[in-house]
Amino acid sequence: MKIEKQSNDVFKVTVSGHTTTQHEVTVTDSTHQDLTNGQATKEELLDFSFKFLLDREPNTSILSSFGIMVIAHYFHEYPSKVREWCAK
């Protein structure tokens, strides 16, 4: 997995697998703070988030462009899993 910062809030994530996919993900400062309480960088949050997603679905099922909190619409446990991870 490769994470490239496009701007302060926007990142390009490339996932290599059977099929390589690219995803543009927005992580606002307020969402980042809410999820991690400053315990992880945005890049670390994205790395965790994509591993979380890939445990549940193939990379070809992940949206090509989305805001990070969209994950919680599909997987309600996502915010609590992020907070647990940050607390370790």
N, CA, C and O of each residue as an XYZ file, in Angstrom:
352
protein
N       0.844     -1.168      0.000
C       0.000      0.000      0.000
C       0.891      1.234      0.000
O       1.909      1.291      0.691
N       0.482      2.219     -0.792
C       1.260      3.457     -0.895
C       0.311      4.624     -0.627
O      -0.764      4.707     -1.220
N       0.718      5.525      0.270
C      -0.098      6.681      0.629
C       0.669      7.939      0.249
O       1.788      8.163      0.709
N       0.049      8.759     -0.601
C       0.682      9.998     -1.050
C      -0.190     11.180     -0.674
O      -1.386     11.207     -0.968
N       0.420     12.153     -0.023
C      -0.294     13.361      0.376
C      -0.479     14.260     -0.847
O       0.495     14.621     -1.507
N      -1.728     14.622     -1.146
C      -2.023     15.510     -2.264
C      -2.184     16.954     -1.774
O      -1.794     17.902     -2.456
N      -2.762     17.098     -0.589
C      -2.908     18.390      0.075
C      -3.024     18.090      1.568
O      -2.848     16.940      1.971
N      -3.312     19.083      2.391
C      -3.406     18.834      3.829
C      -4.489     17.799      4.145
O      -4.343     17.005      5.074
N      -5.576     17.811      3.366
C      -6.719     16.943      3.664
C      -6.908     15.781      2.697
O      -7.655     14.851      3.002
N      -6.261     15.809      1.558
C      -6.525     14.814      0.515
C      -5.295     13.938      0.280
O      -4.172     14.426      0.158
N      -5.546     12.626      0.220
C      -4.477     11.646      0.038
C      -4.849     10.680     -1.082
O      -6.016     10.338     -1.272
N      -3.831     10.252     -1.812
C      -4.031      9.213     -2.818
C      -3.470      7.920     -2.238
O      -2.301      7.851     -1.859
N      -4.317      6.901     -2.175
C      -3.909      5.609     -1.633
C      -3.938      4.599     -2.770
O      -4.966      4.409     -3.420
N      -2.809      3.959     -3.002
C      -2.708      2.927     -4.034
C      -2.603      1.580     -3.336
O      -1.720      1.359     -2.506
N      -3.517      0.685     -3.686
C      -3.542     -0.652     -3.084
C      -3.180     -1.653     -4.168
O      -3.864     -1.769     -5.184
N      -2.087     -2.375     -3.930
C      -1.655     -3.398     -4.883
C      -2.201     -4.741     -4.442
O      -2.081     -5.123     -3.278
N      -2.786     -5.436     -5.358
C      -3.323     -6.758     -5.081
C      -3.459     -7.470     -6.409
O      -2.700     -7.210     -7.344
N      -4.427     -8.370     -6.493
C      -4.704     -9.027     -7.766
C      -4.952     -7.958     -8.827
O      -4.503     -8.074     -9.967
N      -5.678     -6.916     -8.425
C      -5.896     -5.723     -9.236
C      -5.423     -4.532     -8.409
O      -5.757     -4.423     -7.229
N      -4.645     -3.639     -9.022
C      -4.190     -2.449     -8.320
C      -5.268     -1.373     -8.432
O      -5.797     -1.112     -9.512
N      -5.584     -0.755     -7.293
C      -6.606      0.284     -7.282
C      -6.051      1.558     -6.668
O      -5.115      1.523     -5.870
N      -6.646      2.694     -7.055
C      -6.264      3.982     -6.480
C      -7.500      4.620     -5.866
O      -8.604      4.519     -6.402
N      -7.293      5.275     -4.739
C      -8.396      5.858     -3.992
C      -7.985      7.253     -3.529
O      -6.875      7.452     -3.035
N      -8.888      8.211     -3.692
C      -8.644      9.556     -3.186
C      -9.474      9.712     -1.925
O     -10.703      9.640     -1.964
N      -8.795      9.926     -0.808
C      -9.469      9.952      0.486
C      -9.241     11.301      1.160
O      -8.121     11.808      1.217
N     -10.326     11.863      1.665
C     -10.260     13.139      2.369
C     -10.302     12.884      3.876
O     -11.179     12.182      4.379
N      -9.336     13.470      4.581
C      -9.282     13.395      6.042
C      -9.146     14.834      6.543
O      -8.060     15.411      6.493
N     -10.248     15.412      7.026
C     -10.178     16.778      7.530
C      -9.488     16.788      8.893
O      -9.410     15.762      9.569
N      -8.992     17.949      9.283
C      -8.331     18.072     10.579
C      -9.289     17.720     11.718
O      -8.895     17.051     12.673
N     -10.552     18.170     11.622
C     -11.501     17.900     12.705
C     -11.828     16.409     12.803
O     -11.929     15.875     13.907
N     -11.994     15.739     11.679
C     -12.256     14.298     11.694
C     -11.043     13.545     12.224
O     -11.181     12.616     13.020
N      -9.862     13.945     11.784
C      -8.618     13.321     12.240
C      -8.505     13.437     13.758
O      -8.192     12.458     14.436
N      -8.760     14.631     14.293
C      -8.675     14.859     15.735
C      -9.738     14.042     16.470
O      -9.459     13.442     17.509
N     -10.955     14.022     15.927
C     -12.049     13.282     16.557
C     -11.743     11.785     16.635
O     -11.985     11.148     17.660
N     -11.215     11.235     15.556
C     -10.942      9.791     15.520
C      -9.711      9.395     16.327
O      -9.723      8.379     17.022
N      -8.645     10.196     16.238
C      -7.364      9.770     16.810
C      -6.948     10.544     18.057
O      -6.031     10.128     18.764
N      -7.610     11.659     18.331
C      -7.225     12.513     19.458
C      -5.738     12.878     19.381
O      -5.076     13.035     20.406
N      -5.229     13.010     18.167
C      -3.836     13.378     17.959
C      -2.839     12.266     18.218
O      -1.635     12.518     18.260
N      -3.313     11.039     18.393
C      -2.435      9.913     18.716
C      -1.791      9.261     17.486
O      -0.910      8.412     17.620
N      -2.236      9.667     16.281
C      -1.678      9.093     15.048
C      -1.698     10.170     13.971
O      -2.527     11.080     14.010
N      -0.796     10.067     13.024
C      -0.792     10.994     11.887
C      -1.936     10.621     10.944
O      -2.530      9.549     11.060
N      -2.228     11.510     10.027
C      -3.260     11.197      9.027
C      -2.844      9.987      8.194
O      -3.677      9.151      7.846
N      -1.563      9.898      7.880
C      -1.069      8.762      7.101
C      -1.232      7.451      7.877
O      -1.619      6.433      7.304
N      -0.937      7.479      9.175
C      -1.113      6.277     10.004
C      -2.589      5.895     10.092
O      -2.934      4.714     10.065
N      -3.453      6.898     10.198
C      -4.892      6.648     10.219
C      -5.345      6.001      8.909
O      -6.143      5.064      8.921
N      -4.843      6.495      7.797
C      -5.199      5.914      6.498
C      -4.696      4.481      6.376
O      -5.406      3.609      5.876
N      -3.478      4.240      6.831
C      -2.921      2.891      6.794
C      -3.812      1.937      7.604
O      -4.174      0.863      7.124
N      -4.158      2.332      8.819
C      -5.052      1.516      9.657
C      -6.398      1.320      8.968
O      -6.933      0.212      8.934
N      -6.938      2.404      8.422
C      -8.274      2.363      7.824
C      -8.333      1.436      6.617
O      -9.310      0.707      6.441
N      -7.300      1.458      5.792
C      -7.309      0.573      4.631
C      -7.092     -0.882      5.044
O      -7.676     -1.783      4.442
N      -6.274     -1.123      6.048
C      -6.130     -2.498      6.552
C      -7.464     -2.978      7.118
O      -7.853     -4.129      6.918
N      -8.163     -2.090      7.827
C      -9.495     -2.385      8.360
C     -10.440     -2.767      7.212
O     -11.149     -3.771      7.291
N     -10.441     -1.962      6.156
C     -11.313     -2.242      5.013
C     -10.936     -3.535      4.301
O     -11.802     -4.336      3.948
N      -9.639     -3.732      4.093
C      -9.177     -4.910      3.348
C      -9.416     -6.210      4.108
O      -9.449     -7.283      3.506
N      -9.581     -6.122      5.431
C      -9.963     -7.304      6.215
C     -11.422     -7.681      5.957
O     -11.842     -8.796      6.268
N     -12.192     -6.753      5.387
C     -13.631     -6.939      5.227
C     -14.106     -7.024      3.787
O     -15.199     -7.523      3.520
N     -13.281     -6.534      2.846
C     -13.682     -6.524      1.437
C     -12.444     -6.399      0.549
O     -11.393     -5.945      1.002
N     -12.573     -6.802     -0.714
C     -11.428     -6.660     -1.632
C     -11.213     -5.188     -1.991
O     -12.136     -4.377     -1.916
N      -9.986     -4.862     -2.381
C      -9.683     -3.472     -2.726
C     -10.533     -2.957     -3.882
O     -10.761     -1.752     -3.988
N     -10.998     -3.840     -4.738
C     -11.830     -3.420     -5.869
C     -13.227     -2.990     -5.417
O     -13.961     -2.380     -6.194
N     -13.605     -3.299     -4.169
C     -14.908     -2.881     -3.635
C     -14.834     -1.557     -2.885
O     -15.867     -0.994     -2.524
N     -13.635     -1.059     -2.648
C     -13.463      0.198     -1.922
C     -13.715      1.359     -2.881
O     -13.223      1.364     -4.010
N     -14.480      2.332     -2.422
C     -14.809      3.488     -3.253
C     -13.544      4.167     -3.771
O     -12.512      4.162     -3.102
N     -13.628      4.749     -4.958
C     -12.442      5.394     -5.541
C     -12.193      6.779     -4.954
O     -11.070      7.281     -4.998
N     -13.235      7.395     -4.406
C     -13.084      8.708     -3.798
C     -14.090      8.830     -2.658
O     -15.287      8.618     -2.852
N     -13.596      9.175     -1.463
C     -14.493      9.268     -0.317
C     -13.854     10.017      0.840
O     -12.632     10.149      0.918
N     -14.701     10.503      1.735
C     -14.257     11.069      2.995
C     -14.105      9.928      3.983
O     -14.905      8.992      3.968
N     -13.107      9.984      4.831
C     -12.759      8.861      5.716
C     -13.946      8.375      6.555
O     -14.042      7.180      6.834
N     -14.844      9.267      6.962
C     -15.964      8.858      7.811
C     -17.041      8.068      7.062
O     -17.941      7.506      7.686
N     -16.956      8.022      5.745
C     -17.882      7.184      4.971
C     -17.733      5.724      5.397
O     -18.689      4.953      5.327
N     -16.539      5.350      5.836
C     -16.302      3.970      6.278
C     -17.294      3.592      7.377
O     -17.779      2.461      7.416
N     -17.593      4.533      8.263
C     -18.514      4.260      9.380
C     -19.942      4.016      8.908
O     -20.723      3.383      9.618
N     -20.298      4.509      7.716
C     -21.641      4.239      7.176
C     -21.794      2.770      6.786
O     -22.883      2.203      6.880
N     -20.701      2.167      6.352
C     -20.709      0.764      5.936
C     -20.349     -0.185      7.090
O     -20.873     -1.295      7.190
N     -19.451      0.279      7.946
C     -18.971     -0.538      9.065
C     -19.099      0.302     10.338
O     -18.218      1.102     10.652
N     -20.181      0.115     11.054
C     -20.501      0.966     12.205
C     -19.452      0.908     13.310
O     -19.332      1.841     14.104
N     -18.693     -0.186     13.363
C     -17.684     -0.331     14.414
C     -16.397      0.445     14.117
O     -15.511      0.515     14.969
N     -16.286      1.024     12.930
C     -15.040      1.678     12.512
C     -14.527      2.730     13.506
O     -13.372      2.634     13.920
N     -15.327      3.728     13.912
C     -14.766      4.729     14.833
C     -14.244      4.130     16.141
O     -13.190      4.537     16.628
N     -14.965      3.176     16.708
C     -14.501      2.579     17.967
C     -13.242      1.749     17.747
O     -12.379      1.704     18.623
N     -13.118      1.090     16.594
C     -11.892      0.328     16.301
C     -10.690      1.250     16.152
O      -9.590      0.914     16.588
N     -10.896      2.413     15.536
C      -9.805      3.387     15.410
C      -9.376      3.864     16.793
O      -8.183      3.941     17.089
N     -10.351      4.183     17.634
C     -10.025      4.682     18.983
C      -9.313      3.622     19.818
O      -8.392      3.935     20.572
N      -9.742      2.368     19.683
C      -9.053      1.260     20.389
C      -7.605      1.172     19.928
O      -6.686      1.057     20.739
N      -7.415      1.227     18.601
C      -6.071      1.141     18.015
C      -5.196      2.283     18.521
O      -4.031      2.068     18.857
N      -5.744      3.488     18.577
C      -4.973      4.642     19.040
C      -4.617      4.556     20.519
O      -3.599      5.097     20.952
N      -5.448      3.880     21.280
C      -5.204      3.773     22.723
C      -4.080      2.792     23.053
O      -3.579      2.782     24.177
N      -3.682      1.971     22.087
C      -2.630      0.970     22.334
C      -1.253      1.582     22.278
O      -0.258      0.881     22.463
